PDB file of C-alpha atoms in Angstrom:
ATOM      1  CA  UNK A   1      -8.730  50.789 -46.533  1.00 39.00           C
ATOM      2  CA  UNK A   2      -6.354  50.235 -43.608  1.00 45.00           C
ATOM      3  CA  UNK A   3      -6.341  52.966 -40.983  1.00 46.00           C
ATOM      4  CA  UNK A   4      -2.848  54.115 -40.148  1.00 52.00           C
ATOM      5  CA  UNK A   5      -2.148  55.348 -36.640  1.00 65.00           C
ATOM      6  CA  UNK A   6       0.928  57.455 -36.044  1.00 71.00           C
ATOM      7  CA  UNK A   7       2.754  57.456 -32.754  1.00 86.00           C
ATOM      8  CA  UNK A   8       3.260  60.812 -31.031  1.00 90.00           C
ATOM      9  CA  UNK A   9       6.880  60.813 -32.210  1.00 90.00           C
ATOM     10  CA  UNK A  10       5.772  60.273 -35.805  1.00 86.00           C
ATOM     11  CA  UNK A  11       3.158  63.034 -35.516  1.00 89.00           C
ATOM     12  CA  UNK A  12       5.840  65.416 -34.255  1.00 92.00           C
ATOM     13  CA  UNK A  13       8.162  64.419 -37.104  1.00 87.00           C
ATOM     14  CA  UNK A  14       5.397  65.065 -39.633  1.00 83.00           C
ATOM     15  CA  UNK A  15       4.636  68.477 -38.154  1.00 88.00           C
ATOM     16  CA  UNK A  16       8.318  69.425 -38.092  1.00 87.00           C
ATOM     17  CA  UNK A  17       8.745  68.404 -41.730  1.00 79.00           C
ATOM     18  CA  UNK A  18       5.669  70.422 -42.688  1.00 75.00           C
ATOM     19  CA  UNK A  19       7.163  73.455 -40.961  1.00 81.00           C
ATOM     20  CA  UNK A  20      10.508  72.894 -42.640  1.00 75.00           C
ATOM     21  CA  UNK A  21       8.694  72.857 -45.963  1.00 64.00           C
ATOM     22  CA  UNK A  22       6.913  76.079 -45.054  1.00 67.00           C
ATOM     23  CA  UNK A  23      10.279  77.740 -44.454  1.00 68.00           C
ATOM     24  CA  UNK A  24       9.664  78.374 -40.758  1.00 79.00           C
ATOM     25  CA  UNK A  25      13.183  77.335 -39.725  1.00 80.00           C
ATOM     26  CA  UNK A  26      16.604  78.598 -40.776  1.00 78.00           C
ATOM     27  CA  UNK A  27      18.636  75.658 -42.019  1.00 75.00           C
ATOM     28  CA  UNK A  28      21.983  75.429 -40.239  1.00 80.00           C
ATOM     29  CA  UNK A  29      20.698  77.161 -37.092  1.00 87.00           C
ATOM     30  CA  UNK A  30      20.601  75.615 -33.617  1.00 91.00           C
ATOM     31  CA  UNK A  31      17.294  74.171 -32.382  1.00 92.00           C
ATOM     32  CA  UNK A  32      15.859  75.536 -29.147  1.00 92.00           C
ATOM     33  CA  UNK A  33      14.098  72.473 -27.755  1.00 93.00           C
ATOM     34  CA  UNK A  34      12.256  74.416 -25.042  1.00 93.00           C
ATOM     35  CA  UNK A  35      10.800  76.866 -27.540  1.00 93.00           C
ATOM     36  CA  UNK A  36       9.976  74.189 -30.103  1.00 93.00           C
ATOM     37  CA  UNK A  37       8.251  71.927 -27.556  1.00 94.00           C
ATOM     38  CA  UNK A  38       6.125  74.886 -26.430  1.00 94.00           C
ATOM     39  CA  UNK A  39       5.206  75.744 -30.027  1.00 93.00           C
ATOM     40  CA  UNK A  40       4.201  72.158 -30.756  1.00 93.00           C
ATOM     41  CA  UNK A  41       2.419  71.696 -27.439  1.00 94.00           C
ATOM     42  CA  UNK A  42       4.360  68.565 -26.489  1.00 94.00           C
ATOM     43  CA  UNK A  43       6.820  67.628 -23.774  1.00 94.00           C
ATOM     44  CA  UNK A  44      10.516  67.519 -24.479  1.00 92.00           C
ATOM     45  CA  UNK A  45      10.762  63.727 -24.251  1.00 93.00           C
ATOM     46  CA  UNK A  46       8.756  62.866 -27.404  1.00 93.00           C
ATOM     47  CA  UNK A  47      10.204  65.953 -29.114  1.00 94.00           C
ATOM     48  CA  UNK A  48      13.731  64.705 -28.451  1.00 93.00           C
ATOM     49  CA  UNK A  49      12.754  61.262 -29.769  1.00 93.00           C
ATOM     50  CA  UNK A  50      11.509  62.914 -32.963  1.00 92.00           C
ATOM     51  CA  UNK A  51      14.653  65.016 -33.284  1.00 93.00           C
ATOM     52  CA  UNK A  52      16.868  61.959 -32.841  1.00 91.00           C
ATOM     53  CA  UNK A  53      14.875  60.140 -35.527  1.00 88.00           C
ATOM     54  CA  UNK A  54      15.141  63.086 -37.917  1.00 87.00           C
ATOM     55  CA  UNK A  55      18.868  63.328 -37.227  1.00 87.00           C
ATOM     56  CA  UNK A  56      19.207  59.700 -38.328  1.00 80.00           C
ATOM     57  CA  UNK A  57      17.409  60.661 -41.519  1.00 75.00           C
ATOM     58  CA  UNK A  58      19.719  63.584 -42.278  1.00 76.00           C
ATOM     59  CA  UNK A  59      17.192  66.352 -41.688  1.00 80.00           C
ATOM     60  CA  UNK A  60      18.796  67.442 -38.411  1.00 86.00           C
ATOM     61  CA  UNK A  61      22.391  67.368 -37.208  1.00 88.00           C
ATOM     62  CA  UNK A  62      23.049  66.077 -33.695  1.00 88.00           C
ATOM     63  CA  UNK A  63      25.962  67.776 -31.943  1.00 86.00           C
ATOM     64  CA  UNK A  64      27.438  65.901 -28.997  1.00 81.00           C
ATOM     65  CA  UNK A  65      26.730  67.781 -25.774  1.00 80.00           C
ATOM     66  CA  UNK A  66      25.220  70.726 -27.632  1.00 82.00           C
ATOM     67  CA  UNK A  67      21.839  69.478 -28.815  1.00 89.00           C
ATOM     68  CA  UNK A  68      20.591  69.701 -32.388  1.00 92.00           C
ATOM     69  CA  UNK A  69      20.730  72.043 -35.344  1.00 90.00           C
ATOM     70  CA  UNK A  70      18.932  72.060 -38.673  1.00 86.00           C
ATOM     71  CA  UNK A  71      21.070  70.352 -41.304  1.00 82.00           C
ATOM     72  CA  UNK A  72      22.332  72.895 -43.841  1.00 78.00           C
ATOM     73  CA  UNK A  73      20.765  72.894 -47.275  1.00 76.00           C
ATOM     74  CA  UNK A  74      23.121  72.827 -50.226  1.00 79.00           C
ATOM     75  CA  UNK A  75      23.191  71.504 -53.757  1.00 80.00           C
ATOM     76  CA  UNK A  76      26.157  69.318 -52.822  1.00 83.00           C
ATOM     77  CA  UNK A  77      24.245  67.777 -49.902  1.00 81.00           C
ATOM     78  CA  UNK A  78      21.315  67.018 -52.190  1.00 83.00           C
ATOM     79  CA  UNK A  79      23.583  65.545 -54.871  1.00 87.00           C
ATOM     80  CA  UNK A  80      25.348  63.280 -52.373  1.00 87.00           C
ATOM     81  CA  UNK A  81      22.035  62.066 -50.927  1.00 86.00           C
ATOM     82  CA  UNK A  82      20.725  61.331 -54.415  1.00 91.00           C
ATOM     83  CA  UNK A  83      23.836  59.316 -55.271  1.00 94.00           C
ATOM     84  CA  UNK A  84      23.289  57.186 -52.167  1.00 93.00           C
ATOM     85  CA  UNK A  85      19.614  56.577 -52.913  1.00 95.00           C
ATOM     86  CA  UNK A  86      20.325  55.704 -56.550  1.00 96.00           C
ATOM     87  CA  UNK A  87      22.934  53.135 -55.493  1.00 97.00           C
ATOM     88  CA  UNK A  88      20.674  51.650 -52.820  1.00 97.00           C
ATOM     89  CA  UNK A  89      17.674  51.345 -55.152  1.00 98.00           C
ATOM     90  CA  UNK A  90      19.868  49.661 -57.769  1.00 98.00           C
ATOM     91  CA  UNK A  91      20.963  47.210 -55.069  1.00 98.00           C
ATOM     92  CA  UNK A  92      17.329  46.604 -54.152  1.00 98.00           C
ATOM     93  CA  UNK A  93      16.583  45.771 -57.794  1.00 97.00           C
ATOM     94  CA  UNK A  94      19.563  43.421 -57.928  1.00 98.00           C
ATOM     95  CA  UNK A  95      18.325  41.599 -54.821  1.00 98.00           C
ATOM     96  CA  UNK A  96      14.783  41.238 -56.195  1.00 98.00           C
ATOM     97  CA  UNK A  97      14.152  37.744 -57.619  1.00 98.00           C
ATOM     98  CA  UNK A  98      14.304  37.960 -61.418  1.00 97.00           C
ATOM     99  CA  UNK A  99      11.133  35.929 -61.874  1.00 97.00           C
ATOM    100  CA  UNK A 100       9.192  38.289 -59.610  1.00 97.00           C
ATOM    101  CA  UNK A 101      10.498  41.356 -61.452  1.00 97.00           C
ATOM    102  CA  UNK A 102       9.344  39.735 -64.676  1.00 96.00           C
ATOM    103  CA  UNK A 103       5.849  39.354 -63.247  1.00 97.00           C
ATOM    104  CA  UNK A 104       5.469  42.973 -62.139  1.00 97.00           C
ATOM    105  CA  UNK A 105       7.306  44.557 -65.099  1.00 97.00           C
ATOM    106  CA  UNK A 106       4.033  45.142 -67.031  1.00 97.00           C
ATOM    107  CA  UNK A 107       2.531  46.806 -63.938  1.00 97.00           C
ATOM    108  CA  UNK A 108       5.570  49.046 -63.693  1.00 96.00           C
ATOM    109  CA  UNK A 109       5.095  50.044 -67.321  1.00 95.00           C
ATOM    110  CA  UNK A 110       1.405  50.715 -66.692  1.00 95.00           C
ATOM    111  CA  UNK A 111       2.384  52.943 -63.766  1.00 92.00           C
ATOM    112  CA  UNK A 112       4.812  54.831 -65.987  1.00 91.00           C
ATOM    113  CA  UNK A 113       2.190  55.313 -68.692  1.00 90.00           C
ATOM    114  CA  UNK A 114      -0.517  56.301 -66.217  1.00 87.00           C
ATOM    115  CA  UNK A 115       1.079  59.667 -65.603  1.00 84.00           C
ATOM    116  CA  UNK A 116       2.768  61.082 -68.676  1.00 79.00           C
ATOM    117  CA  UNK A 117       2.042  64.779 -68.160  1.00 73.00           C
ATOM    118  CA  UNK A 118       5.070  66.969 -68.830  1.00 72.00           C
ATOM    119  CA  UNK A 119       3.727  69.465 -66.317  1.00 70.00           C
ATOM    120  CA  UNK A 120       1.549  68.931 -63.230  1.00 71.00           C
ATOM    121  CA  UNK A 121       1.065  69.988 -59.631  1.00 76.00           C
ATOM    122  CA  UNK A 122       4.117  69.215 -57.511  1.00 69.00           C
ATOM    123  CA  UNK A 123       2.064  67.161 -55.046  1.00 75.00           C
ATOM    124  CA  UNK A 124       0.771  65.009 -57.923  1.00 81.00           C
ATOM    125  CA  UNK A 125       4.268  64.500 -59.302  1.00 77.00           C
ATOM    126  CA  UNK A 126       5.648  63.551 -55.891  1.00 78.00           C
ATOM    127  CA  UNK A 127       2.752  61.179 -55.208  1.00 83.00           C
ATOM    128  CA  UNK A 128       3.195  59.423 -58.549  1.00 87.00           C
ATOM    129  CA  UNK A 129       6.958  59.229 -58.097  1.00 87.00           C
ATOM    130  CA  UNK A 130       6.579  57.683 -54.640  1.00 88.00           C
ATOM    131  CA  UNK A 131       4.066  55.107 -55.918  1.00 92.00           C
ATOM    132  CA  UNK A 132       6.249  54.220 -58.907  1.00 94.00           C
ATOM    133  CA  UNK A 133       9.399  53.652 -56.878  1.00 95.00           C
ATOM    134  CA  UNK A 134       7.480  51.742 -54.201  1.00 96.00           C
ATOM    135  CA  UNK A 135       6.181  49.328 -56.848  1.00 97.00           C
ATOM    136  CA  UNK A 136       9.621  49.113 -58.452  1.00 97.00           C
ATOM    137  CA  UNK A 137      11.211  47.962 -55.193  1.00 97.00           C
ATOM    138  CA  UNK A 138       8.242  45.942 -53.932  1.00 97.00           C
ATOM    139  CA  UNK A 139       9.888  42.576 -54.596  1.00 97.00           C
ATOM    140  CA  UNK A 140      13.099  43.327 -52.734  1.00 98.00           C
ATOM    141  CA  UNK A 141      13.259  40.897 -49.764  1.00 97.00           C
ATOM    142  CA  UNK A 142      15.734  42.994 -47.752  1.00 97.00           C
ATOM    143  CA  UNK A 143      13.519  44.950 -45.331  1.00 93.00           C
ATOM    144  CA  UNK A 144      16.458  46.711 -43.705  1.00 91.00           C
ATOM    145  CA  UNK A 145      17.625  47.997 -47.078  1.00 95.00           C
ATOM    146  CA  UNK A 146      14.145  49.323 -47.878  1.00 93.00           C
ATOM    147  CA  UNK A 147      13.974  51.061 -44.504  1.00 86.00           C
ATOM    148  CA  UNK A 148      17.353  52.675 -45.168  1.00 87.00           C
ATOM    149  CA  UNK A 149      16.167  53.925 -48.551  1.00 90.00           C
ATOM    150  CA  UNK A 150      13.010  55.370 -46.998  1.00 85.00           C
ATOM    151  CA  UNK A 151      15.091  57.095 -44.336  1.00 77.00           C
ATOM    152  CA  UNK A 152      17.323  58.798 -46.899  1.00 81.00           C
ATOM    153  CA  UNK A 153      14.293  59.918 -48.880  1.00 83.00           C
ATOM    154  CA  UNK A 154      12.962  61.803 -45.869  1.00 74.00           C
ATOM    155  CA  UNK A 155      16.055  63.995 -46.013  1.00 73.00           C
ATOM    156  CA  UNK A 156      15.323  64.784 -49.667  1.00 78.00           C
ATOM    157  CA  UNK A 157      11.736  65.731 -48.893  1.00 73.00           C
ATOM    158  CA  UNK A 158      12.874  68.929 -47.203  1.00 71.00           C
ATOM    159  CA  UNK A 159      14.305  70.122 -50.515  1.00 74.00           C
ATOM    160  CA  UNK A 160      11.065  69.433 -52.345  1.00 69.00           C
ATOM    161  CA  UNK A 161       8.982  71.103 -49.647  1.00 64.00           C
ATOM    162  CA  UNK A 162      11.327  74.027 -49.131  1.00 63.00           C
ATOM    163  CA  UNK A 163      11.887  74.981 -52.749  1.00 64.00           C
ATOM    164  CA  UNK A 164       8.733  73.795 -54.512  1.00 60.00           C
ATOM    165  CA  UNK A 165       5.244  74.398 -53.133  1.00 56.00           C
ATOM    166  CA  UNK A 166       2.734  71.569 -53.334  1.00 56.00           C
ATOM    167  CA  UNK A 167       0.436  73.674 -55.518  1.00 56.00           C
ATOM    168  CA  UNK A 168       3.163  74.865 -57.900  1.00 57.00           C
ATOM    169  CA  UNK A 169       3.005  73.459 -61.408  1.00 60.00           C
ATOM    170  CA  UNK A 170       6.266  71.740 -62.218  1.00 60.00           C
ATOM    171  CA  UNK A 171       7.858  70.212 -65.279  1.00 64.00           C
ATOM    172  CA  UNK A 172       8.863  66.566 -65.279  1.00 68.00           C
ATOM    173  CA  UNK A 173      10.737  64.106 -67.456  1.00 71.00           C
ATOM    174  CA  UNK A 174       7.911  61.666 -68.154  1.00 75.00           C
ATOM    175  CA  UNK A 175      10.107  59.335 -70.219  1.00 89.00           C
ATOM    176  CA  UNK A 176      12.505  58.371 -67.423  1.00 91.00           C
ATOM    177  CA  UNK A 177      10.144  55.959 -65.661  1.00 93.00           C
ATOM    178  CA  UNK A 178       9.213  54.392 -68.999  1.00 94.00           C
ATOM    179  CA  UNK A 179      12.893  53.719 -69.716  1.00 95.00           C
ATOM    180  CA  UNK A 180      13.178  51.789 -66.443  1.00 97.00           C
ATOM    181  CA  UNK A 181      10.043  49.775 -67.223  1.00 96.00           C
ATOM    182  CA  UNK A 182      11.140  48.978 -70.803  1.00 97.00           C
ATOM    183  CA  UNK A 183      14.436  47.593 -69.544  1.00 98.00           C
ATOM    184  CA  UNK A 184      12.685  45.377 -66.998  1.00 97.00           C
ATOM    185  CA  UNK A 185      10.266  44.059 -69.620  1.00 97.00           C
ATOM    186  CA  UNK A 186      13.306  43.244 -71.761  1.00 97.00           C
ATOM    187  CA  UNK A 187      14.779  41.428 -68.722  1.00 97.00           C
ATOM    188  CA  UNK A 188      17.817  43.684 -68.885  1.00 98.00           C
ATOM    189  CA  UNK A 189      18.657  44.416 -65.249  1.00 97.00           C
ATOM    190  CA  UNK A 190      21.801  46.372 -66.110  1.00 98.00           C
ATOM    191  CA  UNK A 191      19.865  48.716 -68.385  1.00 98.00           C
ATOM    192  CA  UNK A 192      17.129  49.089 -65.768  1.00 98.00           C
ATOM    193  CA  UNK A 193      19.699  50.043 -63.136  1.00 98.00           C
ATOM    194  CA  UNK A 194      21.292  52.547 -65.515  1.00 98.00           C
ATOM    195  CA  UNK A 195      17.899  54.125 -66.262  1.00 97.00           C
ATOM    196  CA  UNK A 196      17.065  54.200 -62.549  1.00 97.00           C
ATOM    197  CA  UNK A 197      20.369  55.888 -61.748  1.00 97.00           C
ATOM    198  CA  UNK A 198      19.793  58.461 -64.488  1.00 94.00           C
ATOM    199  CA  UNK A 199      16.315  59.147 -63.141  1.00 91.00           C
ATOM    200  CA  UNK A 200      17.754  60.003 -59.737  1.00 92.00           C
ATOM    201  CA  UNK A 201      20.872  61.859 -60.876  1.00 90.00           C
ATOM    202  CA  UNK A 202      18.884  64.046 -63.256  1.00 85.00           C
ATOM    203  CA  UNK A 203      17.005  65.420 -60.262  1.00 80.00           C
ATOM    204  CA  UNK A 204      20.207  67.062 -59.000  1.00 79.00           C
ATOM    205  CA  UNK A 205      20.327  69.702 -61.712  1.00 73.00           C
ATOM    206  CA  UNK A 206      16.589  70.200 -61.497  1.00 70.00           C
ATOM    207  CA  UNK A 207      16.535  70.922 -57.789  1.00 72.00           C
ATOM    208  CA  UNK A 208      19.682  72.986 -58.272  1.00 70.00           C
ATOM    209  CA  UNK A 209      17.748  75.303 -60.545  1.00 68.00           C
ATOM    210  CA  UNK A 210      15.044  75.662 -57.918  1.00 65.00           C
ATOM    211  CA  UNK A 211      17.621  76.398 -55.227  1.00 68.00           C
ATOM    212  CA  UNK A 212      19.062  79.177 -57.378  1.00 68.00           C
ATOM    213  CA  UNK A 213      15.850  81.087 -56.863  1.00 57.00           C
ATOM    214  CA  UNK A 214      13.238  80.357 -54.183  1.00 54.00           C
ATOM    215  CA  UNK A 215      10.852  82.483 -56.192  1.00 44.00           C
ATOM    216  CA  UNK A 216      10.851  79.927 -58.987  1.00 38.00           C
ATOM    217  CA  UNK A 217       7.402  78.523 -59.745  1.00 37.00           C
ATOM    218  CA  UNK A 218       8.333  76.031 -62.417  1.00 36.00           C
ATOM    219  CA  UNK A 219      11.114  73.541 -61.921  1.00 38.00           C
ATOM    220  CA  UNK A 220      11.760  70.163 -63.456  1.00 38.00           C
ATOM    221  CA  UNK A 221      11.196  67.263 -61.062  1.00 38.00           C
TER     222      UNK A 221
END
């Protein structure tokens, strides 16, 4: 197993995202860099690098001459981010060589069938979802596109962490991934893209339900 080493900036980003998920920050509020650097035990230089990176990912808003503030959380913001990711992932599929998609289509179906629970721990659902989409896009040759997709997904993570705890049991639509895989096995790219788009867009209403009440313990994912 390869050992992954995070840079200090990446470690700070991870810690900030964990704190966002724990609800330690008020979304929309200004960020006090002096206070935050003291809390994290780091200097302001790597902290600022992390904040700039997170601002590029939509988690933080950078205000010219005034520093940073936490990006507001809203159902509209989530919906718009999801629309972007759905379009980008469909593009990634379109750019993937057809013959290579044909080769991995059975593996994609196996991945879909490997986790068919209609309810599971949120961390398990998220882990499976990440693995499935990573495999789905694994033949896309456009590295910059994949990096852009990953960046947008970071912004969505704050919704998952903020509104659904890792140990909460959540409902899921287990058939959506299978629909994508079936279309790829049938060599129907258009149908696969439609199923992929539906998979992403359906998450809007699901997270919306969670946002309606932070006390919710079961929410479709």
